[in-house]
Each structure stands twice: as structure tokens, then as C-alpha cells.
Coordinates of N, CA and C in Angstrom, one line a residue:
M51 N 13.3 -28.3 19.1 CA 14.7 -28.0 19.1 C 14.8 -26.3 19.0
S52 N 15.6 -25.9 19.8 CA 15.7 -24.6 19.5 C 17.0 -24.2 19.0
S53 N 17.2 -23.3 18.4 CA 18.5 -22.7 17.6 C 19.1 -21.7 18.3
S54 N 20.4 -21.2 18.1 CA 20.9 -20.4 18.7 C 21.1 -18.9 17.6
S55 N 20.5 -19.2 16.5 CA 20.5 -18.0 15.7 C 19.1 -17.4 15.6
P56 N 18.9 -16.1 15.6 CA 17.3 -15.5 15.5 C 16.8 -16.0 14.2
Q57 N 15.7 -16.0 14.2 CA 14.6 -16.4 13.4 C 14.5 -15.2 12.6
V58 N 14.5 -15.1 11.1 CA 14.3 -14.4 10.3 C 12.8 -14.2 9.8
P59 N 12.1 -13.2 10.0 CA 10.8 -12.7 9.5 C 10.6 -13.1 7.6
H60 N 9.8 -14.4 7.6 CA 9.5 -14.7 6.3 C 10.6 -15.2 5.6
A61 N 11.3 -16.3 6.2 CA 12.5 -16.8 5.7 C 12.5 -17.8 4.4
D62 N 11.2 -18.3 4.4 CA 10.9 -19.0 3.4 C 10.5 -18.3 2.3
L63 N 10.3 -17.2 2.3 CA 9.8 -16.1 1.3 C 10.9 -15.6 0.6
L64 N 11.8 -15.2 1.5 CA 13.1 -14.3 0.9 C 14.0 -15.8 0.5
A65 N 14.0 -17.0 1.0 CA 14.7 -17.9 0.1 C 14.2 -18.1 -1.5
H66 N 13.0 -18.2 -1.1 CA 12.0 -18.4 -2.6 C 12.5 -17.2 -3.7
L67 N 12.8 -15.9 -2.9 CA 12.9 -14.7 -3.9 C 14.5 -14.5 -4.3
T68 N 15.4 -14.9 -3.6 CA 16.4 -15.4 -4.0 C 17.1 -16.5 -4.7
R69 N 16.3 -17.3 -4.7 CA 16.5 -18.6 -5.5 C 15.9 -18.4 -6.9
T70 N 14.8 -17.9 -7.1 CA 14.0 -17.4 -8.3 C 14.0 -16.4 -9.1
S71 N 14.9 -15.5 -8.7 CA 15.2 -13.9 -9.1 C 16.8 -13.7 -9.3
A72 N 17.1 -12.4 -9.5 CA 17.8 -12.1 -9.3 C 18.6 -11.1 -8.1
L73 N 17.7 -11.0 -7.1 CA 17.8 -10.4 -5.8 C 18.7 -11.2 -4.8
G74 N 19.3 -10.4 -4.0 CA 20.2 -10.7 -3.1 C 19.5 -11.0 -1.6
P75 N 20.0 -11.5 -1.2 CA 19.2 -11.8 0.6 C 18.9 -10.3 1.3
R76 N 20.0 -9.4 1.0 CA 19.7 -8.1 1.6 C 18.4 -7.3 0.6
E77 N 18.6 -7.4 -0.7 CA 17.7 -6.7 -1.5 C 16.3 -7.6 -1.4
A78 N 16.0 -8.8 -1.3 CA 14.9 -9.3 -1.2 C 14.3 -9.0 0.2
A79 N 15.2 -9.1 1.1 CA 14.6 -8.7 2.6 C 13.9 -7.0 2.4
R80 N 14.9 -6.2 1.6 CA 13.9 -4.6 1.6 C 12.6 -4.8 1.2
V81 N 12.5 -5.6 -0.4 CA 11.4 -5.7 -1.3 C 10.4 -6.2 -0.2
V82 N 10.4 -7.2 0.5 CA 9.5 -8.1 1.4 C 8.9 -6.8 2.2
A83 N 9.5 -6.3 3.2 CA 9.8 -5.2 4.2 C 8.7 -3.9 3.4
E84 N 9.4 -3.7 2.2 CA 8.2 -2.5 1.5 C 6.9 -2.9 1.1
V85 N 7.0 -4.0 0.6 CA 5.6 -4.5 0.3 C 4.7 -4.8 1.6
L86 N 5.2 -5.2 2.6 CA 4.7 -5.5 3.8 C 3.9 -4.2 4.4
D87 N 4.7 -2.7 3.9 CA 4.4 -1.9 4.8 C 3.4 -1.3 3.6
Y88 N 3.2 -1.5 2.3 CA 2.5 -0.9 1.2 C 1.3 -1.7 1.8
F89 N 1.0 -3.1 1.9 CA -0.1 -3.5 2.0 C -0.6 -3.5 3.9
S90 N 0.1 -2.9 4.5 CA -0.3 -2.5 6.3 C -0.8 -1.4 6.1
E91 N -1.2 -0.5 5.3 CA -1.6 0.9 5.0 C -3.0 1.0 5.6
T92 N -3.7 1.6 6.3 CA -5.0 1.4 6.7 C -5.6 2.4 5.5
T93 N -7.1 2.3 5.3 CA -8.0 2.9 4.2 C -7.5 4.4 4.1
A94 N -7.6 5.0 5.3 CA -7.1 6.5 5.4 C -5.8 6.7 5.1
E95 N -4.9 6.0 5.7 CA -3.6 6.3 5.1 C -3.5 6.1 3.5
F96 N -3.9 5.2 3.2 CA -4.2 5.0 1.5 C -4.6 6.0 0.9
V97 N -6.0 6.5 1.4 CA -6.5 7.8 0.7 C -5.8 9.0 0.6
R98 N -5.3 9.3 2.0 CA -4.4 10.6 2.1 C -3.1 10.6 1.2
R99 N -2.3 9.3 1.1 CA -1.1 8.8 0.5 C -1.7 9.3 -1.2
R100 N -2.6 8.5 -1.6 CA -3.0 8.7 -3.2 C -3.6 10.0 -3.5
H101 N -4.0 10.8 -2.8 CA -4.3 12.1 -3.0 C -3.2 13.0 -3.2
G102 N -2.2 12.8 -2.3 CA -1.1 13.6 -2.4 C -0.3 13.3 -3.8
E103 N -0.4 12.0 -4.0 CA 0.4 11.7 -5.4 C -0.6 12.1 -6.7
L104 N -1.5 11.9 -6.2 CA -2.4 12.4 -7.9 C -3.0 14.1 -7.6
Q105 N -2.7 14.5 -6.2 CA -2.7 16.0 -6.8 C -1.3 16.3 -7.3
A106 N -0.3 16.0 -6.7 CA 0.9 16.3 -7.8 C 1.1 16.2 -8.9
R107 N 0.2 15.1 -9.6 CA 0.4 15.2 -11.0 C -0.5 16.0 -11.4
G108 N -1.5 16.9 -10.9 CA -2.1 17.7 -11.6 C -3.8 17.7 -11.4
L109 N -3.9 16.1 -11.0 CA -5.5 16.2 -11.0 C -6.4 17.1 -10.2
T110 N -7.7 17.3 -10.3 CA -8.5 17.9 -9.8 C -9.1 16.8 -8.6
N111 N -9.7 17.7 -7.5 CA -10.5 16.9 -6.6 C -11.4 16.0 -7.1
D112 N -12.1 16.2 -7.8 CA -13.0 15.5 -8.3 C -12.5 14.4 -9.1
Q113 N -11.4 14.2 -9.7 CA -10.8 13.4 -10.6 C -10.2 12.4 -9.5
I114 N -9.4 12.9 -8.4 CA -8.8 12.4 -8.0 C -9.7 11.1 -6.7
F115 N -10.9 11.7 -6.2 CA -11.9 11.1 -5.5 C -12.6 10.1 -6.5
A116 N -12.7 10.2 -7.7 CA -13.4 9.3 -8.3 C -12.3 7.9 -8.3
R117 N -11.2 8.6 -9.0 CA -9.9 7.5 -9.1 C -9.9 6.8 -7.7
I118 N -9.6 7.1 -6.6 CA -9.4 6.7 -5.6 C -10.6 5.7 -5.3
A119 N -11.8 5.8 -5.2 CA -13.0 5.1 -5.4 C -12.7 4.1 -6.0
E120 N -12.3 4.2 -7.4 CA -12.3 3.1 -8.3 C -11.0 2.2 -7.5
E121 N -9.9 2.8 -6.9 CA -8.7 1.9 -6.9 C -9.3 0.9 -5.3
L122 N -9.9 1.9 -4.2 CA -10.3 0.9 -3.0 C -10.3 -0.5 -3.0
P123 N -11.8 -0.9 -3.9 CA -12.0 -2.2 -4.0 C -10.6 -3.2 -4.4
A124 N -9.8 -2.9 -4.9 CA -8.6 -3.5 -5.5 C -7.6 -3.8 -4.2
R125 N -7.8 -3.0 -3.5 CA -6.7 -3.5 -2.0 C -6.7 -4.6 -1.8
R126 N -5.6 -5.2 -1.1 CA -5.4 -6.4 -0.3 C -6.7 -6.8 0.3
V127 N -7.1 -5.6 1.4 CA -8.2 -5.8 2.2 C -9.1 -4.7 1.9
V128 N -10.3 -5.3 1.3 CA -11.1 -4.2 0.4 C -11.7 -3.6 1.7
A129 N -11.6 -2.1 1.2 CA -12.4 -1.0 2.2 C -13.8 -1.0 1.9
P130 N -14.2 -0.8 2.9 CA -16.1 -0.3 2.4 C -15.9 0.8 1.6
E131 N -17.4 0.5 0.8 CA -17.1 1.6 -0.3 C -17.5 3.2 0.5
L132 N -16.7 4.0 -0.3 CA -16.7 5.5 0.4 C -17.3 6.4 -0.4
S133 N -17.8 7.2 -0.2 CA -18.4 8.6 -0.9 C -17.3 9.5 -1.1
A134 N -17.4 10.5 -2.2 CA -16.2 11.4 -2.3 C -16.6 12.2 -1.0
R135 N -17.6 12.5 -0.5 CA -17.5 13.5 0.8 C -16.9 12.7 2.0
Q136 N -17.1 11.2 1.9 CA -16.0 10.6 3.3 C -14.8 10.6 2.7
L137 N -14.2 10.5 1.7 CA -12.9 10.7 1.1 C -12.3 11.9 1.6
R138 N -13.1 12.9 1.2 CA -12.6 14.4 1.4 C -12.3 14.5 3.1
R139 N -13.1 14.0 3.7 CA -13.3 13.9 5.3 C -12.0 12.9 5.6
I140 N -11.7 12.0 5.2 CA -10.2 11.4 5.2 C -9.2 12.4 5.2
V141 N -9.3 13.2 3.8 CA -8.2 14.2 3.9 C -8.2 15.1 4.5
Y142 N -9.4 16.1 4.5 CA -9.0 17.2 5.2 C -9.6 17.4 6.4
G143 N -10.1 16.3 6.8 CA -10.6 16.1 8.3 C -12.3 16.8 8.5

């Protein structure tokens, strides 16, 4: 059976969120899109983003790279263990 209305990506998740939270359909769709974008970051994109965020908070590179190395294993798709040198190369090329 085919339907004339277009399929909504993650419709079951959106329905669950609107049923179990105060989110409306548009808000739920926005939240899901943001979460998917967040978790679709590559390791290099994550390292660059976190470096910028932590640098803006006044941390030194030594503190930043130590923090990022601690955070990487907690990512949805675990990144390989990277040394401070490898992290620097991602940020600075």
C-alpha cells in the first residue's frame, strides 16, 4: 500500500516525543534534527568544534587536548584513541 502523503523521517520518534513531552511537532522535529546533526559529526569535526569552544572559555591547549582526549571515548561512535599531537594536527593541520 502506498500513501499519498510524504513519509516523515523518524515519525515514530517524533510521535513519541510529542506524546511524552511538552514539545509540539515542529519543536520535536527541530530537536531530533539537531541531535542527529550533533551525532553525525566526524571525529575531526568534533575535535575542531570542542577546541574552539574550550579555547573561548580560556583553557590552554594542553588543557583542551587533555579534555578532548577524555571526551572522545564517550562519543556515540567511539573514536580511536588520539594523542595530543594527533589532536593538534586535526586542529592546525
